Amino acid sequence: RYHNTFRPAPTPEIQARLRQNPRDKEENIEKHVEAYYRNIKELEDFYEDAFYVNADQDPYVVFEFIESCIIKPLPCKK
């Protein structure tokens, strides 16, 4: 798989053959982002006990963090 920014195709011939998924067009992404921001407050209120996970880390670190939150959760402010 290729990505225009992060992993571009190696040759112009391959780049010419690539197609973009219609769901990935800018106007469709904007609709999804707007829906997210419209609904995020309700989701946060509904899932009061949810915790934030920084998934931009090593998968084992993420797993250990999630596991620690489930097994021995930090006290929450009420």
Tab-separated table of C-alpha atoms in Angstrom:
chain	number	residue	atom	x	y	z
A	1	ARG	CA	0.000	0.000	0.000
A	2	TYR	CA	1.104	3.516	-0.735
A	3	HIS	CA	0.336	6.901	0.791
A	4	ASN	CA	0.879	10.186	-1.027
A	5	THR	CA	2.727	11.741	1.905
A	6	PHE	CA	4.029	9.010	4.176
A	7	ARG	CA	4.843	6.199	1.733
A	8	PRO	CA	4.682	7.404	-1.881
A	9	ALA	CA	4.845	5.028	-4.813
A	10	PRO	CA	8.420	4.428	-5.989
A	11	THR	CA	7.974	5.402	-9.657
A	12	PRO	CA	5.833	7.872	-11.628
A	13	GLU	CA	4.341	4.945	-13.589
A	14	ILE	CA	3.003	3.385	-10.414
A	15	GLN	CA	1.808	6.774	-9.140
A	16	ALA	CA	-0.189	7.239	-12.372
A	17	ARG	CA	-2.016	3.927	-11.780
A	18	LEU	CA	-3.031	4.701	-8.218
A	19	ARG	CA	-6.612	5.561	-7.395
A	20	GLN	CA	-8.042	7.442	-4.436
A	21	ASN	CA	-10.942	5.945	-2.540
A	22	PRO	CA	-13.987	8.229	-3.001
A	23	ARG	CA	-14.569	8.107	0.752
A	24	ASP	CA	-11.186	9.781	1.250
A	25	LYS	CA	-12.020	12.974	-0.614
A	26	GLU	CA	-11.661	16.182	1.366
A	27	GLU	CA	-15.380	17.054	1.486
A	28	ASN	CA	-16.258	13.580	2.853
A	29	ILE	CA	-13.555	13.795	5.504
A	30	GLU	CA	-14.816	17.255	6.503
A	31	LYS	CA	-18.329	15.813	7.006
A	32	HIS	CA	-16.970	13.083	9.283
A	33	VAL	CA	-14.891	15.536	11.303
A	34	GLU	CA	-17.869	17.875	11.716
A	35	ALA	CA	-20.049	14.960	12.887
A	36	TYR	CA	-17.341	13.967	15.355
A	37	TYR	CA	-17.193	17.433	16.891
A	38	ARG	CA	-21.008	17.658	17.003
A	39	ASN	CA	-21.228	14.402	18.967
A	40	ILE	CA	-18.071	14.328	21.088
A	41	LYS	CA	-19.567	16.112	24.121
A	42	GLU	CA	-22.486	13.681	24.324
A	43	LEU	CA	-20.103	10.733	24.055
A	44	GLU	CA	-17.864	12.111	26.798
A	45	ASP	CA	-20.893	12.593	29.054
A	46	PHE	CA	-22.196	9.095	28.324
A	47	TYR	CA	-18.848	7.359	28.869
A	48	GLU	CA	-17.894	9.075	32.126
A	49	ASP	CA	-15.463	6.331	33.171
A	50	ALA	CA	-13.584	6.297	29.870
A	51	PHE	CA	-9.885	7.079	29.849
A	52	TYR	CA	-7.644	8.708	27.268
A	53	VAL	CA	-5.114	6.459	25.525
A	54	ASN	CA	-2.181	7.892	23.604
A	55	ALA	CA	-2.037	5.240	20.882
A	56	ASP	CA	0.905	6.927	19.183
A	57	GLN	CA	3.304	4.667	21.061
A	58	ASP	CA	4.674	1.159	20.972
A	59	PRO	CA	1.750	-1.337	20.963
A	60	TYR	CA	3.065	-3.044	24.105
A	61	VAL	CA	3.117	0.270	25.996
A	62	VAL	CA	-0.463	0.976	24.901
A	63	PHE	CA	-1.553	-2.512	25.978
A	64	GLU	CA	0.108	-2.164	29.376
A	65	PHE	CA	-1.535	1.214	29.919
A	66	ILE	CA	-4.993	-0.138	29.058
A	67	GLU	CA	-4.406	-3.183	31.231
A	68	SER	CA	-3.342	-1.013	34.180
A	69	CYS	CA	-6.449	1.166	33.785
A	70	ILE	CA	-8.700	-1.893	33.885
A	71	ILE	CA	-6.978	-3.871	36.634
A	72	LYS	CA	-5.978	-1.016	38.962
A	73	PRO	CA	-7.722	2.178	37.839
A	74	LEU	CA	-6.652	5.526	39.190
A	75	PRO	CA	-9.104	7.175	41.597
A	76	CYS	CA	-11.402	9.537	39.753
A	77	LYS	CA	-12.562	12.981	40.817
A	78	LYS	CA	-16.266	13.268	41.462
